[in-house]
XYZ file of C-alpha atoms in Angstrom:
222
model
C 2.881 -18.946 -35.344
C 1.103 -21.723 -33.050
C 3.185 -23.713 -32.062
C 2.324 -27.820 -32.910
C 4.969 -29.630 -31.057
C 6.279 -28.559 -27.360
C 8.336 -25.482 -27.019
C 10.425 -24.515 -23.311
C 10.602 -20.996 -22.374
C 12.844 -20.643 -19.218
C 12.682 -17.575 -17.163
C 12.892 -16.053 -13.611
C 10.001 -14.450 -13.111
C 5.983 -14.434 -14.933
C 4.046 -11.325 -15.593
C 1.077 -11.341 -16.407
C -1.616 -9.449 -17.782
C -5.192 -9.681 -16.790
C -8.363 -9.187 -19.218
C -7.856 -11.716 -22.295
C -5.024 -13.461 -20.541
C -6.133 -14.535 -17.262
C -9.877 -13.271 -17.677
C -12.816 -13.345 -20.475
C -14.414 -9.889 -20.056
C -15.028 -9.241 -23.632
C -18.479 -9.090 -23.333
C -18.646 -6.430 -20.915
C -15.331 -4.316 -23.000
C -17.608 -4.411 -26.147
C -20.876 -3.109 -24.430
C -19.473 -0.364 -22.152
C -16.954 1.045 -24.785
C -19.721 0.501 -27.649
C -21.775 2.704 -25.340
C -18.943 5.483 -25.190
C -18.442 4.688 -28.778
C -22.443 6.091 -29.375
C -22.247 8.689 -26.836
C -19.531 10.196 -28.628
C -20.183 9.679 -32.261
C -17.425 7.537 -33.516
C -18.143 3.935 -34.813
C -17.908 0.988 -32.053
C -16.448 -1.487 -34.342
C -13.336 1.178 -35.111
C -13.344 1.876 -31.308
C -13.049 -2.006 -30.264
C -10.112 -2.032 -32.635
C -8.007 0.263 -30.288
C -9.434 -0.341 -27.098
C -7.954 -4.029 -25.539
C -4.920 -3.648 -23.698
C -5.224 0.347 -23.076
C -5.959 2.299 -19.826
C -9.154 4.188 -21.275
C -8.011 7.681 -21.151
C -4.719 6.450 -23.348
C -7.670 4.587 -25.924
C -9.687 8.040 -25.763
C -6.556 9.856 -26.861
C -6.077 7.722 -29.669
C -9.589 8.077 -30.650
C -10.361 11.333 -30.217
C -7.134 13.246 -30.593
C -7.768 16.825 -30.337
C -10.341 16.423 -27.032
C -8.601 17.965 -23.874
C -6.646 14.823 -21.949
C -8.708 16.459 -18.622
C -11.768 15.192 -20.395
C -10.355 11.799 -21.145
C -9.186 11.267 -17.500
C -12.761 12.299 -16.096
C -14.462 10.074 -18.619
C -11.939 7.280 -17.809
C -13.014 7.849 -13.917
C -16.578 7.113 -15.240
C -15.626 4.254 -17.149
C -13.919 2.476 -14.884
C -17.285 2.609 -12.447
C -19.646 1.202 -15.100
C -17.226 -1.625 -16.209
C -16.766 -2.445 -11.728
C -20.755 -2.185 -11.886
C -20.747 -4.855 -14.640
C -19.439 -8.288 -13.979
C -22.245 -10.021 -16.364
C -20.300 -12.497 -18.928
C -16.530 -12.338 -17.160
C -15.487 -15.632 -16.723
C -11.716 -17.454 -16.608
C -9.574 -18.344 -19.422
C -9.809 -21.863 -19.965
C -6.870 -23.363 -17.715
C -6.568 -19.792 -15.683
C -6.736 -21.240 -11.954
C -4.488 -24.546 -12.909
C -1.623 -21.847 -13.990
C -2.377 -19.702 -11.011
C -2.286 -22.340 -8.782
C 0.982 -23.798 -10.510
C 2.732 -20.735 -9.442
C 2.501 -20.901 -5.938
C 6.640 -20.158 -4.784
C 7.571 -18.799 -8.296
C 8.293 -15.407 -8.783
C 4.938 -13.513 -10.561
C 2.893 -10.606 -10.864
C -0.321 -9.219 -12.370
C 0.146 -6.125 -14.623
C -2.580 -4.818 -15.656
C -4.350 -1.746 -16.908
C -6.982 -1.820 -14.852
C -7.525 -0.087 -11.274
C -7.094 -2.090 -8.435
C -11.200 -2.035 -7.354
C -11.517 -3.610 -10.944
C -8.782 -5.542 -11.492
C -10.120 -7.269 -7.730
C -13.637 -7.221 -8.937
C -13.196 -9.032 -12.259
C -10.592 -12.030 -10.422
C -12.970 -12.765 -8.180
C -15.972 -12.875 -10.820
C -13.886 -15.156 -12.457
C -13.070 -17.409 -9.670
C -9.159 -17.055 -9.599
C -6.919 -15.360 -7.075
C -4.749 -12.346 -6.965
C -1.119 -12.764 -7.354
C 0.299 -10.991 -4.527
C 2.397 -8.108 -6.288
C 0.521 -6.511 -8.681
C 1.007 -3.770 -10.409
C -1.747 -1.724 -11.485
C -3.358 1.577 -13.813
C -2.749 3.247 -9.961
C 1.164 2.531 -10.191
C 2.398 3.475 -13.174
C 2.534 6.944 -15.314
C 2.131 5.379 -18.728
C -0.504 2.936 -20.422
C 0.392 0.472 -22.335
C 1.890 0.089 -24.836
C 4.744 1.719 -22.446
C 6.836 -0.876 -20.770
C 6.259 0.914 -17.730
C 4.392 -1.545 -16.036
C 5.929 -4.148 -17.048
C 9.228 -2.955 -16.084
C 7.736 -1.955 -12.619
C 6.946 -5.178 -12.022
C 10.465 -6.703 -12.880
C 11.670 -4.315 -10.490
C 9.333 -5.384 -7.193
C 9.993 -9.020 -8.441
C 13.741 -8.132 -8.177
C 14.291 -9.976 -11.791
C 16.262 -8.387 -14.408
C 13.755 -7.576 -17.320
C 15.416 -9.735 -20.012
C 15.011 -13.179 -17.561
C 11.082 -12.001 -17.248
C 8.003 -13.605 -19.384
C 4.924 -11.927 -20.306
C 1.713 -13.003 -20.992
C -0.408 -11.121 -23.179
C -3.237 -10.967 -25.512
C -3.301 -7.311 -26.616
C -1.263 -5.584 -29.180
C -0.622 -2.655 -26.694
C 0.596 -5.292 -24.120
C 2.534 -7.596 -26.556
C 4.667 -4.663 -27.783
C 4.483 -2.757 -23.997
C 6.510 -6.493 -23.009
C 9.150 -6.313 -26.398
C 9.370 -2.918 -25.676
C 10.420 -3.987 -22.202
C 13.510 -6.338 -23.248
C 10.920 -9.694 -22.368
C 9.913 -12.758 -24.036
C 5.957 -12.845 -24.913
C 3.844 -15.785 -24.903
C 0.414 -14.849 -26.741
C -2.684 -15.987 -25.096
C -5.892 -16.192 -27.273
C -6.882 -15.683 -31.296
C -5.929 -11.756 -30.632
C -2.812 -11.901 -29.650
C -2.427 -13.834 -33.367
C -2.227 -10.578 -34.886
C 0.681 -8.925 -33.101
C 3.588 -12.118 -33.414
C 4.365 -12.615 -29.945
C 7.207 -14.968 -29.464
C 4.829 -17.748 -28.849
C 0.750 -18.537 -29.145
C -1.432 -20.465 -27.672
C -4.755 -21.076 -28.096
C -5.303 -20.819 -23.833
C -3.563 -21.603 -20.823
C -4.620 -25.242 -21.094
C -1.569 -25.547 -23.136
C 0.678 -23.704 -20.299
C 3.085 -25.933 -17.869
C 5.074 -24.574 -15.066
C 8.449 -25.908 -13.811
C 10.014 -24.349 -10.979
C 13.750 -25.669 -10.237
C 15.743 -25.196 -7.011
C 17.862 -22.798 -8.863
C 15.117 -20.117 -9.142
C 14.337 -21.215 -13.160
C 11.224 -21.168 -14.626
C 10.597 -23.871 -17.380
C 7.193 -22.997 -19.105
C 6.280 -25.815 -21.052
C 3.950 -25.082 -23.790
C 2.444 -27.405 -26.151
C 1.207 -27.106 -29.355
């Protein structure tokens, strides 16, 4: 539920995802995967339903369950070129570079599906800058919804999972950070759907507190 007066989340360490959380690159999500959508016969609007918050190959597996996984790597390989080809639309969450720049000296990472020559493109289209541990479709075995990057990023952090937060927007990533043992905060009308342990609307409504003793206060106001 959204929350309407302010609620404190403490933690030791922020991870973060990227598109829908830090980054507004909906517009170029919807045309490239409509495009796949068409070029494999399946309706877009079904396909945008699965797609946020997924490497590609784990969102063609879902859609297309009996086509060889081979196939839905190579087409992933593609995918990932047209969407670094296509920076037209991505812009920052409102109240994206204030939170980055609040976290200078606390403990955070980017975890994101994307590959590194994406996730890199799509920060810098929008302006903001790269948190320096980031974890990325490159390090981990598993797509979200698997807490695998999530926990990897714990791990390089050196937090215990339970003391990390995640911020999400997807339903993948929302139950890829439960799944992990974290507190969620929900960024954006999607993450709505998929009751993460807090909402809000942007990260306008994000403060950061960052105590001698290594705690985290996130401040978030309704």
């Amino acid at each position: 539920m959204p929350m309407t007066a302010t609620t404190v989340l403490t933690a030791r360490a922020l991870l973060l995802d990227m598109d829908g959380t830090l980054v507004n690159s909906d517009a170029v999500v919807e045309r490239c995967w409509r495009r796949w959508a068409d070029r494999n016969g399946l309706d877009g609007g079904e396909v945008m339903k699965v797609v946020h918050g997924r490497q590609g190959y784990a969102s063609m597996a879902v859609l297309l369950p009996h086509r060889p996984m081979e196939q839905n790597h190579a087409d992933n390989a593609r995918m990932l070129a047209e969407e670094t080809a296509d920076m037209d639309g991505v812009v920052a969450i409102p109240g994206a570079s204030e939170f980055l720049a609040s976290l200078v000296g606390v403990p955070h990472a980017l975890v994101t599906s994307a590959d590194v020559a994406l996730s890199s493109a799509r920060m810098a289209a929008a302006g903001l800058e790269l948190p320096d541990v980031r974890v990325t479709a490159e390090s981990v075995g598993a797509s979200k919804p698997d807490p695998e990057g999530f926990l990897k990023g714990a791990a390089e952090l050196g937090v215990a999972p339970e003391e990390c937060v995640v911020f999400e927007d997807s339903g993948a990533g929302i139950a890829a950070g439960k799944a992990a043992g974290m507190k969620v905060v929900g960024v954006g009308p999607r993450a709505g759907f998929h009751r993460p342990d807090v909402l809000v609307r942007d990260l306008t409504q994000v403060r950061v507190e960052f105590g001698g003793d290594g705690t985290i206060r996130l401040r978030i106001d309704g």
